[in-house]
Amino acid sequence: MKTGLKLLLRDWRGGELGLLLVSLILATATITCISLFASRIHNSLYDEASQFLAGDAQISGSAPIPPPLQNEASQQNLQGALTIQFRAMVFSDESMHISATKAVAASYPLKGQIQIADTPFGAPTLVNHGPAEGEVWMASRLFGALAINIGDTVQIGEANFKATAAIIKEPDNAQSLFGVAPRALIHINDVEKTQAIQLGSRVNYTWMLAGDSSSVETFKQYFEANKGEHHRWVDIHEQNRSVGSALNRAESFLLLAGSLGVVLCGLAIALAARRYAMRQATNVALLKTFGQTPNKISRLYCGNLLALGVVGILPGAVVGWGLHWGIIFALQDLLPNGLASASVSALFIGAGSGIVALAAFAAPPILSLRQVSPAAVIRLDSQSALNFGWLSWLPGVLAIIGLIFWYSQSLQLTLVLTLGLAVCCIGISICARLIILASRVTTKKLTGSWRLGLANLQRHRQMNSVQILVFSTLLMLLFTLTLTRTSLISQWQNQIPEGTPNHFVFNIFSEDRTPIAEKLASAQVEHSPFYPMMRGRLIEVNGVTVKDILETEEVPHNYARELNLTWSNTLGSDNKIEQGEWWQTNTPRPQGLYVSAELEYATGLNMQLGDVLTFSISGERVNAELASIRSVQWDSMNPNFYMIFDRTVLDGTAANWLTSFYLAPEQKPFLNDLIKTYPTVSVIELDQLIAQLQSIVSQVTLAVEFILMLVLAAGVLVLVSSVQATLDVRMQESAILRTLGAPKRLVGNILLIEFGALGALAGLLAAVGTETAFYFLQTRVFNLQYQPQPIMWLVAPFIGAALIGAVGWASTRKVVHIAPAKLLREIG
């Protein structure tokens, strides 16, 4: 132990341990920082998104919430808030109007706030509670429809209420675009007074839940095991497709970035450990000469490695913890207010990754020191004295796979990354050898520093092939992450462009279409085309009832519900034909009705092209042949339908019409005028929903940007470690050239050309790997459309040459400033 301590202190004073210790500290700090920051951003995004539910989750159904569920939630320390929703007429002295009445408990909302105003469409005030007993808060446009003001009395069912506020926004207002009347909000204790809920009334009971994620997940498992047929579990992914899609992709990116951070930091430790082991070969040879056995040498260096782990991992975790706070402080104006705390597991990922990386990456080369031959060291051939071999990388590869899965908890992401890296590494290794061999012809035609610099590629083929593999893999990972980030941000920003329709008007009678279009035009409000819309239910497929199909196929979804149906000759831009063909406007078609079905719906009922679907529409049976199956981009904020017919159904008598338009905040009073003129129409206001969604997308974008910067920092660490790992050989050759009289400028140019050539080759090979990895990530992980990146093939070699050339030159520049004799003594 005393010998080991002396060696450790001597190596530290001599600078031998510097790179390994710095790599370990930075690796642990980087992973800790990424884990903590990503965890807090992830939790904050979900906290923000959970406001769409006014809680972390909901149990929703047509029957009251069973007491056993409420008792179990209490045992899990979950907060609960019950709401009851039903339709009821609201009467004033002047008029009446149907409303979507919601009765809320005193604890509502559990997440988010209600925005109310003292005048319709007025400046909002934030509150954390609902109305008091005897009061009603109403949607702003309901005041116009009833011709009343704040403070007036209205009647809902058999009870009178004082209208005390106008609702500007509810936290859980992500409703269906079709079939929603303006909101009237009352206290839950007033429901019985209204007598509006009678036998046969359509009522929805929603129980909102909030608590820590583990308790919510535990309760969800209990609910799934004990749920009845009248209730379903709702979370943000189901309630709002746009938010769910953005969060899913952001989560996948954070996991991808964190996993790549694990790979890069592990690689940095491996390279630093190999350099340290190479420089210890002489010491081990001397120890063996003095009688030390291989087992004693292994124990000696394993003890030193353990001490190094304690010295490096604990400070690294502390540095990572402090660094993540520094980032939060620096970006406090951009990050969400009240950033959520990190998950407990995130605190241990950095330290745990450091321990695993040290054992898997650093231990194999250190343990191989027991194989050092004193004779080889005497011949000054430490390369043959230490033959690591490809098997020495096996523990590191297994550790990377385990760490990626531990970090991401995603088998798909782990397999994609592992297989992708394996294929790319094999391909890059083969290509690197071939390119270096092929460059021999070019080298012979050159002179001066160019010939000497490129000749070094030939002279150290094995070493340079490994370096090209490392550089190419590093650049490929960074290019892939950067392209993925750019693609995701572009998709998010295009999801809700400026001017996206934020108001939907439906229940428009055929005779009102033209007057409403003229009224919109006179107010300079551009609107989308008018869509026909009718309610109907699919009842049979090829003569088999949907109920029987559901029982046979054991499909969990409620496919027997009523649907919004339409007919059209034009396929929407956010619809894509997956099977069959879309009908054309001017193409003659056989007699009979044809229909196009949405992909998930058709798959759930095992529909095939040519099936005859039977619908019940306004009490009539309507048959249609399935002509095509479509995938639908539900998060586009455009009207979309599960079923689209090719022509008018039932002469159009069962349909009303729908249109959408964008209203700026100052144009909101136009709604009152529209509703007064056409009291039968219904309006859905999505401006607050879109604003909230845009806020979440903005925060997701910032999170992606910050995580990318952290991973790039890890990439720089790998780059420096890789250059340092082969520094001794290059420094020795440069010192010999200086001794033989080579001028400083020539030596510097040789190093710059060699590193630049390595970088250019690595960049070219990285472009190949990036294109392949990007394709699989886009199509398999993020479910986005793949777009080739031709510009990268031109830019990647230049980026590689500039980046690696600069790092290589910075690491070796002292060779032109230090005397050759002193330099040779330093490198032994």
PDB file of C-alpha atoms in Angstrom, residues 505-766:
ATOM      1  CA  VAL A 505     -67.571  28.182 -35.574  1.00  0.00           C
ATOM      2  CA  PHE A 506     -69.932  25.239 -36.099  1.00  0.00           C
ATOM      3  CA  ASN A 507     -73.649  24.394 -36.031  1.00  0.00           C
ATOM      4  CA  ILE A 508     -73.975  26.684 -39.063  1.00  0.00           C
ATOM      5  CA  PHE A 509     -77.146  26.050 -41.058  1.00  0.00           C
ATOM      6  CA  SER A 510     -76.865  25.802 -44.832  1.00  0.00           C
ATOM      7  CA  GLU A 511     -78.861  29.007 -45.359  1.00  0.00           C
ATOM      8  CA  ASP A 512     -76.511  30.911 -42.998  1.00  0.00           C
ATOM      9  CA  ARG A 513     -73.260  29.986 -44.759  1.00  0.00           C
ATOM     10  CA  THR A 514     -73.267  32.850 -47.241  1.00  0.00           C
ATOM     11  CA  PRO A 515     -74.347  35.585 -44.761  1.00  0.00           C
ATOM     12  CA  ILE A 516     -71.730  34.451 -42.224  1.00  0.00           C
ATOM     13  CA  ALA A 517     -69.033  34.413 -44.908  1.00  0.00           C
ATOM     14  CA  GLU A 518     -70.025  37.963 -45.884  1.00  0.00           C
ATOM     15  CA  LYS A 519     -69.971  39.084 -42.246  1.00  0.00           C
ATOM     16  CA  LEU A 520     -66.471  37.656 -41.796  1.00  0.00           C
ATOM     17  CA  ALA A 521     -65.323  39.369 -44.980  1.00  0.00           C
ATOM     18  CA  SER A 522     -66.744  42.728 -43.884  1.00  0.00           C
ATOM     19  CA  ALA A 523     -64.794  42.433 -40.618  1.00  0.00           C
ATOM     20  CA  GLN A 524     -61.647  41.571 -42.622  1.00  0.00           C
ATOM     21  CA  VAL A 525     -61.442  38.144 -41.013  1.00  0.00           C
ATOM     22  CA  GLU A 526     -60.047  35.440 -43.294  1.00  0.00           C
ATOM     23  CA  HIS A 527     -61.628  32.039 -42.789  1.00  0.00           C
ATOM     24  CA  SER A 528     -61.067  28.466 -43.901  1.00  0.00           C
ATOM     25  CA  PRO A 529     -63.473  26.704 -46.286  1.00  0.00           C
ATOM     26  CA  PHE A 530     -66.826  25.618 -44.853  1.00  0.00           C
ATOM     27  CA  TYR A 531     -66.797  21.923 -43.965  1.00  0.00           C
ATOM     28  CA  PRO A 532     -70.015  19.882 -43.801  1.00  0.00           C
ATOM     29  CA  MET A 533     -70.285  18.019 -40.510  1.00  0.00           C
ATOM     30  CA  MET A 534     -72.764  15.513 -39.161  1.00  0.00           C
ATOM     31  CA  ARG A 535     -72.937  13.127 -36.240  1.00  0.00           C
ATOM     32  CA  GLY A 536     -73.070   9.408 -36.858  1.00  0.00           C
ATOM     33  CA  ARG A 537     -72.080   6.055 -35.449  1.00  0.00           C
ATOM     34  CA  LEU A 538     -70.357   3.117 -37.132  1.00  0.00           C
ATOM     35  CA  ILE A 539     -72.516   0.110 -36.329  1.00  0.00           C
ATOM     36  CA  GLU A 540     -71.355  -2.701 -38.663  1.00  0.00           C
ATOM     37  CA  VAL A 541     -68.358  -3.854 -40.708  1.00  0.00           C
ATOM     38  CA  ASN A 542     -69.286  -6.361 -43.430  1.00  0.00           C
ATOM     39  CA  GLY A 543     -72.518  -7.081 -41.579  1.00  0.00           C
ATOM     40  CA  VAL A 544     -70.788  -7.807 -38.245  1.00  0.00           C
ATOM     41  CA  THR A 545     -71.705  -5.402 -35.470  1.00  0.00           C
ATOM     42  CA  VAL A 546     -68.970  -3.242 -33.982  1.00  0.00           C
ATOM     43  CA  LYS A 547     -69.847  -4.598 -30.544  1.00  0.00           C
ATOM     44  CA  ASP A 548     -69.132  -8.163 -31.688  1.00  0.00           C
ATOM     45  CA  ILE A 549     -65.864  -7.073 -33.327  1.00  0.00           C
ATOM     46  CA  LEU A 550     -64.728  -5.358 -30.139  1.00  0.00           C
ATOM     47  CA  GLU A 551     -65.452  -8.468 -28.084  1.00  0.00           C
ATOM     48  CA  THR A 552     -63.622 -10.695 -30.591  1.00  0.00           C
ATOM     49  CA  GLU A 553     -60.587  -8.470 -31.077  1.00  0.00           C
ATOM     50  CA  GLU A 554     -60.422  -7.371 -27.402  1.00  0.00           C
ATOM     51  CA  VAL A 555     -59.809  -3.779 -28.505  1.00  0.00           C
ATOM     52  CA  PRO A 556     -59.512  -1.408 -25.513  1.00  0.00           C
ATOM     53  CA  HIS A 557     -60.771   1.740 -27.285  1.00  0.00           C
ATOM     54  CA  ASN A 558     -64.371   2.868 -27.444  1.00  0.00           C
ATOM     55  CA  TYR A 559     -65.036   2.501 -31.167  1.00  0.00           C
ATOM     56  CA  ALA A 560     -68.789   2.444 -30.678  1.00  0.00           C
ATOM     57  CA  ARG A 561     -69.012   6.144 -29.845  1.00  0.00           C
ATOM     58  CA  GLU A 562     -70.523   8.811 -32.076  1.00  0.00           C
ATOM     59  CA  LEU A 563     -68.201  10.356 -34.646  1.00  0.00           C
ATOM     60  CA  ASN A 564     -68.043  13.635 -36.508  1.00  0.00           C
ATOM     61  CA  LEU A 565     -68.438  12.768 -40.193  1.00  0.00           C
ATOM     62  CA  THR A 566     -67.917  14.820 -43.336  1.00  0.00           C
ATOM     63  CA  TRP A 567     -67.614  14.541 -47.116  1.00  0.00           C
ATOM     64  CA  SER A 568     -65.001  16.094 -49.367  1.00  0.00           C
ATOM     65  CA  ASN A 569     -63.263  15.775 -52.733  1.00  0.00           C
ATOM     66  CA  THR A 570     -60.082  17.392 -51.405  1.00  0.00           C
ATOM     67  CA  LEU A 571     -57.561  15.573 -49.233  1.00  0.00           C
ATOM     68  CA  GLY A 572     -56.269  17.757 -46.401  1.00  0.00           C
ATOM     69  CA  SER A 573     -52.577  18.656 -46.331  1.00  0.00           C
ATOM     70  CA  ASP A 574     -52.227  16.939 -42.941  1.00  0.00           C
ATOM     71  CA  ASN A 575     -53.758  13.682 -44.246  1.00  0.00           C
ATOM     72  CA  LYS A 576     -51.745  11.005 -46.061  1.00  0.00           C
ATOM     73  CA  ILE A 577     -53.143   8.018 -47.942  1.00  0.00           C
ATOM     74  CA  GLU A 578     -51.562   4.835 -46.546  1.00  0.00           C
ATOM     75  CA  GLN A 579     -53.707   2.273 -48.374  1.00  0.00           C
ATOM     76  CA  GLY A 580     -55.978   2.571 -51.395  1.00  0.00           C
ATOM     77  CA  GLU A 581     -56.502   5.711 -53.466  1.00  0.00           C
ATOM     78  CA  TRP A 582     -58.138   9.084 -52.891  1.00  0.00           C
ATOM     79  CA  TRP A 583     -61.006   9.925 -55.206  1.00  0.00           C
ATOM     80  CA  GLN A 584     -60.472  12.716 -57.707  1.00  0.00           C
ATOM     81  CA  THR A 585     -62.968  15.517 -58.319  1.00  0.00           C
ATOM     82  CA  ASN A 586     -63.357  15.079 -62.079  1.00  0.00           C
ATOM     83  CA  THR A 587     -62.818  11.326 -62.287  1.00  0.00           C
ATOM     84  CA  PRO A 588     -65.981   9.274 -62.973  1.00  0.00           C
ATOM     85  CA  ARG A 589     -66.736   6.928 -60.081  1.00  0.00           C
ATOM     86  CA  PRO A 590     -69.038   3.917 -59.839  1.00  0.00           C
ATOM     87  CA  GLN A 591     -72.381   4.377 -58.185  1.00  0.00           C
ATOM     88  CA  GLY A 592     -72.439   3.893 -54.464  1.00  0.00           C
ATOM     89  CA  LEU A 593     -70.966   5.668 -51.492  1.00  0.00           C
ATOM     90  CA  TYR A 594     -67.251   5.468 -50.678  1.00  0.00           C
ATOM     91  CA  VAL A 595     -65.497   6.351 -47.443  1.00  0.00           C
ATOM     92  CA  SER A 596     -61.933   6.962 -46.238  1.00  0.00           C
ATOM     93  CA  ALA A 597     -61.051   5.867 -42.676  1.00  0.00           C
ATOM     94  CA  GLU A 598     -58.358   7.110 -40.291  1.00  0.00           C
ATOM     95  CA  LEU A 599     -55.477   4.635 -39.896  1.00  0.00           C
ATOM     96  CA  GLU A 600     -55.594   3.928 -36.131  1.00  0.00           C
ATOM     97  CA  TYR A 601     -59.370   3.635 -36.156  1.00  0.00           C
ATOM     98  CA  ALA A 602     -59.306   1.262 -39.138  1.00  0.00           C
ATOM     99  CA  THR A 603     -56.523  -0.825 -37.605  1.00  0.00           C
ATOM    100  CA  GLY A 604     -58.377  -1.131 -34.298  1.00  0.00           C
ATOM    101  CA  LEU A 605     -61.377  -2.666 -36.051  1.00  0.00           C
ATOM    102  CA  ASN A 606     -59.224  -4.710 -38.466  1.00  0.00           C
ATOM    103  CA  MET A 607     -60.703  -2.992 -41.516  1.00  0.00           C
ATOM    104  CA  GLN A 608     -59.556  -3.900 -45.030  1.00  0.00           C
ATOM    105  CA  LEU A 609     -59.985  -2.077 -48.332  1.00  0.00           C
ATOM    106  CA  GLY A 610     -63.294  -3.025 -49.915  1.00  0.00           C
ATOM    107  CA  ASP A 611     -65.065  -3.623 -46.593  1.00  0.00           C
ATOM    108  CA  VAL A 612     -68.657  -2.396 -46.414  1.00  0.00           C
ATOM    109  CA  LEU A 613     -69.159  -0.065 -43.448  1.00  0.00           C
ATOM    110  CA  THR A 614     -72.630   0.604 -42.104  1.00  0.00           C
ATOM    111  CA  PHE A 615     -73.346   3.875 -40.290  1.00  0.00           C
ATOM    112  CA  SER A 616     -76.328   5.116 -38.328  1.00  0.00           C
ATOM    113  CA  ILE A 617     -76.908   8.772 -39.270  1.00  0.00           C
ATOM    114  CA  SER A 618     -80.047  10.578 -38.101  1.00  0.00           C
ATOM    115  CA  GLY A 619     -81.734   7.207 -37.602  1.00  0.00           C
ATOM    116  CA  GLU A 620     -80.932   6.061 -41.154  1.00  0.00           C
ATOM    117  CA  ARG A 621     -78.661   3.154 -42.132  1.00  0.00           C
ATOM    118  CA  VAL A 622     -75.987   4.278 -44.593  1.00  0.00           C
ATOM    119  CA  ASN A 623     -73.646   1.809 -46.340  1.00  0.00           C
ATOM    120  CA  ALA A 624     -70.272   2.833 -47.809  1.00  0.00           C
ATOM    121  CA  GLU A 625     -67.338   0.921 -49.275  1.00  0.00           C
ATOM    122  CA  LEU A 626     -63.925   1.529 -47.697  1.00  0.00           C
ATOM    123  CA  ALA A 627     -61.848   3.089 -50.494  1.00  0.00           C
ATOM    124  CA  SER A 628     -58.777   4.273 -48.600  1.00  0.00           C
ATOM    125  CA  ILE A 629     -57.083   4.444 -45.206  1.00  0.00           C
ATOM    126  CA  ARG A 630     -55.406   7.702 -44.079  1.00  0.00           C
ATOM    127  CA  SER A 631     -52.883   8.699 -41.468  1.00  0.00           C
ATOM    128  CA  VAL A 632     -53.808  12.018 -39.843  1.00  0.00           C
ATOM    129  CA  GLN A 633     -51.582  14.627 -38.234  1.00  0.00           C
ATOM    130  CA  TRP A 634     -53.871  15.334 -35.292  1.00  0.00           C
ATOM    131  CA  ASP A 635     -51.597  17.996 -33.801  1.00  0.00           C
ATOM    132  CA  SER A 636     -51.985  20.316 -36.810  1.00  0.00           C
ATOM    133  CA  MET A 637     -54.826  22.304 -35.160  1.00  0.00           C
ATOM    134  CA  ASN A 638     -56.899  21.852 -38.351  1.00  0.00           C
ATOM    135  CA  PRO A 639     -60.333  20.182 -38.529  1.00  0.00           C
ATOM    136  CA  ASN A 640     -59.827  16.454 -39.082  1.00  0.00           C
ATOM    137  CA  PHE A 641     -62.231  13.532 -39.210  1.00  0.00           C
ATOM    138  CA  TYR A 642     -62.123   9.787 -38.655  1.00  0.00           C
ATOM    139  CA  MET A 643     -64.431   9.199 -41.615  1.00  0.00           C
ATOM    140  CA  ILE A 644     -64.652  11.182 -44.870  1.00  0.00           C
ATOM    141  CA  PHE A 645     -67.244  10.285 -47.535  1.00  0.00           C
ATOM    142  CA  ASP A 646     -66.722  10.948 -51.227  1.00  0.00           C
ATOM    143  CA  ARG A 647     -70.055  12.700 -51.761  1.00  0.00           C
ATOM    144  CA  THR A 648     -73.056  14.193 -49.999  1.00  0.00           C
ATOM    145  CA  VAL A 649     -74.739  11.850 -47.519  1.00  0.00           C
ATOM    146  CA  LEU A 650     -78.554  11.811 -47.102  1.00  0.00           C
ATOM    147  CA  ASP A 651     -78.810  14.829 -49.416  1.00  0.00           C
ATOM    148  CA  GLY A 652     -76.931  16.874 -46.814  1.00  0.00           C
ATOM    149  CA  THR A 653     -80.033  17.308 -44.654  1.00  0.00           C
ATOM    150  CA  ALA A 654     -78.317  15.813 -41.592  1.00  0.00           C
ATOM    151  CA  ALA A 655     -75.335  18.146 -41.786  1.00  0.00           C
ATOM    152  CA  ASN A 656     -74.469  21.556 -40.497  1.00  0.00           C
ATOM    153  CA  TRP A 657     -71.308  23.435 -41.367  1.00  0.00           C
ATOM    154  CA  LEU A 658     -68.002  24.353 -39.775  1.00  0.00           C
ATOM    155  CA  THR A 659     -65.398  27.021 -40.481  1.00  0.00           C
ATOM    156  CA  SER A 660     -62.380  28.407 -38.659  1.00  0.00           C
ATOM    157  CA  PHE A 661     -60.541  31.717 -38.553  1.00  0.00           C
ATOM    158  CA  TYR A 662     -57.877  33.676 -36.717  1.00  0.00           C
ATOM    159  CA  LEU A 663     -58.845  36.556 -34.429  1.00  0.00           C
ATOM    160  CA  ALA A 664     -56.308  38.898 -32.872  1.00  0.00           C
ATOM    161  CA  PRO A 665     -56.996  39.862 -29.226  1.00  0.00           C
ATOM    162  CA  GLU A 666     -58.341  43.285 -30.233  1.00  0.00           C
ATOM    163  CA  GLN A 667     -60.866  41.599 -32.565  1.00  0.00           C
ATOM    164  CA  LYS A 668     -62.493  39.490 -29.832  1.00  0.00           C
ATOM    165  CA  PRO A 669     -65.619  41.705 -29.509  1.00  0.00           C
ATOM    166  CA  PHE A 670     -66.515  40.550 -33.031  1.00  0.00           C
ATOM    167  CA  LEU A 671     -67.637  37.259 -31.456  1.00  0.00           C
ATOM    168  CA  ASN A 672     -70.408  38.966 -29.477  1.00  0.00           C
ATOM    169  CA  ASP A 673     -71.787  40.544 -32.633  1.00  0.00           C
ATOM    170  CA  LEU A 674     -71.602  37.214 -34.495  1.00  0.00           C
ATOM    171  CA  ILE A 675     -73.417  35.318 -31.729  1.00  0.00           C
ATOM    172  CA  LYS A 676     -76.115  37.972 -31.377  1.00  0.00           C
ATOM    173  CA  THR A 677     -76.785  37.869 -35.121  1.00  0.00           C
ATOM    174  CA  TYR A 678     -76.682  34.058 -35.364  1.00  0.00           C
ATOM    175  CA  PRO A 679     -77.604  32.715 -31.899  1.00  0.00           C
ATOM    176  CA  THR A 680     -77.730  29.077 -33.074  1.00  0.00           C
ATOM    177  CA  VAL A 681     -74.034  28.849 -33.941  1.00  0.00           C
ATOM    178  CA  SER A 682     -71.458  27.557 -31.478  1.00  0.00           C
ATOM    179  CA  VAL A 683     -67.947  28.934 -31.099  1.00  0.00           C
ATOM    180  CA  ILE A 684     -64.814  27.241 -29.796  1.00  0.00           C
ATOM    181  CA  GLU A 685     -62.131  29.682 -28.622  1.00  0.00           C
ATOM    182  CA  LEU A 686     -58.677  28.139 -28.904  1.00  0.00           C
ATOM    183  CA  ASP A 687     -56.563  31.286 -28.625  1.00  0.00           C
ATOM    184  CA  GLN A 688     -55.655  30.637 -24.980  1.00  0.00           C
ATOM    185  CA  LEU A 689     -54.989  26.970 -25.700  1.00  0.00           C
ATOM    186  CA  ILE A 690     -52.705  27.831 -28.619  1.00  0.00           C
ATOM    187  CA  ALA A 691     -50.873  30.459 -26.550  1.00  0.00           C
ATOM    188  CA  GLN A 692     -50.271  27.895 -23.804  1.00  0.00           C
ATOM    189  CA  LEU A 693     -49.126  25.300 -26.326  1.00  0.00           C
ATOM    190  CA  GLN A 694     -46.754  27.801 -27.957  1.00  0.00           C
ATOM    191  CA  SER A 695     -45.314  28.573 -24.516  1.00  0.00           C
ATOM    192  CA  ILE A 696     -44.623  24.881 -23.917  1.00  0.00           C
ATOM    193  CA  VAL A 697     -43.081  24.462 -27.381  1.00  0.00           C
ATOM    194  CA  SER A 698     -40.852  27.488 -26.693  1.00  0.00           C
ATOM    195  CA  GLN A 699     -39.679  25.993 -23.398  1.00  0.00           C
ATOM    196  CA  VAL A 700     -39.085  22.607 -25.036  1.00  0.00           C
ATOM    197  CA  THR A 701     -36.986  24.323 -27.716  1.00  0.00           C
ATOM    198  CA  LEU A 702     -34.833  26.072 -25.108  1.00  0.00           C
ATOM    199  CA  ALA A 703     -34.353  22.811 -23.223  1.00  0.00           C
ATOM    200  CA  VAL A 704     -33.156  21.096 -26.393  1.00  0.00           C
ATOM    201  CA  GLU A 705     -30.702  23.935 -27.098  1.00  0.00           C
ATOM    202  CA  PHE A 706     -29.188  23.835 -23.593  1.00  0.00           C
ATOM    203  CA  ILE A 707     -28.794  20.061 -23.496  1.00  0.00           C
ATOM    204  CA  LEU A 708     -27.110  20.148 -26.905  1.00  0.00           C
ATOM    205  CA  MET A 709     -24.521  22.612 -25.589  1.00  0.00           C
ATOM    206  CA  LEU A 710     -23.719  20.317 -22.652  1.00  0.00           C
ATOM    207  CA  VAL A 711     -23.234  17.318 -24.930  1.00  0.00           C
ATOM    208  CA  LEU A 712     -21.016  19.374 -27.241  1.00  0.00           C
ATOM    209  CA  ALA A 713     -18.855  20.133 -24.199  1.00  0.00           C
ATOM    210  CA  ALA A 714     -18.557  16.384 -23.575  1.00  0.00           C
ATOM    211  CA  GLY A 715     -17.551  15.989 -27.224  1.00  0.00           C
ATOM    212  CA  VAL A 716     -14.726  18.479 -26.834  1.00  0.00           C
ATOM    213  CA  LEU A 717     -13.517  16.474 -23.814  1.00  0.00           C
ATOM    214  CA  VAL A 718     -13.350  13.313 -25.952  1.00  0.00           C
ATOM    215  CA  LEU A 719     -11.540  15.181 -28.705  1.00  0.00           C
ATOM    216  CA  VAL A 720      -8.846  16.436 -26.329  1.00  0.00           C
ATOM    217  CA  SER A 721      -8.486  12.991 -24.723  1.00  0.00           C
ATOM    218  CA  SER A 722      -8.115  11.327 -28.115  1.00  0.00           C
ATOM    219  CA  VAL A 723      -5.410  13.749 -29.220  1.00  0.00           C
ATOM    220  CA  GLN A 724      -3.597  13.416 -25.881  1.00  0.00           C
ATOM    221  CA  ALA A 725      -3.686   9.610 -26.134  1.00  0.00           C
ATOM    222  CA  THR A 726      -1.279   9.644 -29.114  1.00  0.00           C
ATOM    223  CA  LEU A 727       0.597  12.777 -28.164  1.00  0.00           C
ATOM    224  CA  ASP A 728       3.805  11.089 -27.013  1.00  0.00           C
ATOM    225  CA  VAL A 729       4.500   9.488 -30.399  1.00  0.00           C
ATOM    226  CA  ARG A 730       3.991  12.725 -32.291  1.00  0.00           C
ATOM    227  CA  MET A 731       5.985  14.762 -29.782  1.00  0.00           C
ATOM    228  CA  GLN A 732       8.891  12.319 -30.007  1.00  0.00           C
ATOM    229  CA  GLU A 733       8.968  12.471 -33.817  1.00  0.00           C
ATOM    230  CA  SER A 734       8.740  16.255 -33.778  1.00  0.00           C
ATOM    231  CA  ALA A 735      11.560  16.492 -31.235  1.00  0.00           C
ATOM    232  CA  ILE A 736      13.764  14.306 -33.451  1.00  0.00           C
ATOM    233  CA  LEU A 737      13.004  16.534 -36.452  1.00  0.00           C
ATOM    234  CA  ARG A 738      13.965  19.589 -34.386  1.00  0.00           C
ATOM    235  CA  THR A 739      17.178  17.861 -33.310  1.00  0.00           C
ATOM    236  CA  LEU A 740      18.038  17.179 -36.959  1.00  0.00           C
ATOM    237  CA  GLY A 741      17.644  20.877 -37.742  1.00  0.00           C
ATOM    238  CA  ALA A 742      14.065  21.139 -39.008  1.00  0.00           C
ATOM    239  CA  PRO A 743      12.770  24.715 -38.600  1.00  0.00           C
ATOM    240  CA  LYS A 744       9.919  25.412 -36.191  1.00  0.00           C
ATOM    241  CA  ARG A 745       7.555  26.403 -39.000  1.00  0.00           C
ATOM    242  CA  LEU A 746       8.081  23.109 -40.849  1.00  0.00           C
ATOM    243  CA  VAL A 747       7.420  21.038 -37.719  1.00  0.00           C
ATOM    244  CA  GLY A 748       4.304  23.048 -36.926  1.00  0.00           C
ATOM    245  CA  ASN A 749       2.984  22.688 -40.478  1.00  0.00           C
ATOM    246  CA  ILE A 750       3.570  18.923 -40.423  1.00  0.00           C
ATOM    247  CA  LEU A 751       1.485  18.556 -37.251  1.00  0.00           C
ATOM    248  CA  LEU A 752      -1.238  20.848 -38.550  1.00  0.00           C
ATOM    249  CA  ILE A 753      -1.464  18.986 -41.882  1.00  0.00           C
ATOM    250  CA  GLU A 754      -1.530  15.590 -40.183  1.00  0.00           C
ATOM    251  CA  PHE A 755      -4.315  16.541 -37.773  1.00  0.00           C
ATOM    252  CA  GLY A 756      -6.190  18.416 -40.492  1.00  0.00           C
ATOM    253  CA  ALA A 757      -6.063  15.385 -42.796  1.00  0.00           C
ATOM    254  CA  LEU A 758      -7.267  13.141 -39.970  1.00  0.00           C
ATOM    255  CA  GLY A 759     -10.119  15.561 -39.308  1.00  0.00           C
ATOM    256  CA  ALA A 760     -11.132  15.806 -42.972  1.00  0.00           C
ATOM    257  CA  LEU A 761     -11.220  12.020 -43.371  1.00  0.00           C
ATOM    258  CA  ALA A 762     -13.114  11.668 -40.087  1.00  0.00           C
ATOM    259  CA  GLY A 763     -15.616  14.327 -41.177  1.00  0.00           C
ATOM    260  CA  LEU A 764     -16.272  12.585 -44.492  1.00  0.00           C
ATOM    261  CA  LEU A 765     -16.851   9.219 -42.837  1.00  0.00           C
ATOM    262  CA  ALA A 766     -18.940  10.879 -40.116  1.00  0.00           C
TER     263      ALA A 766
END
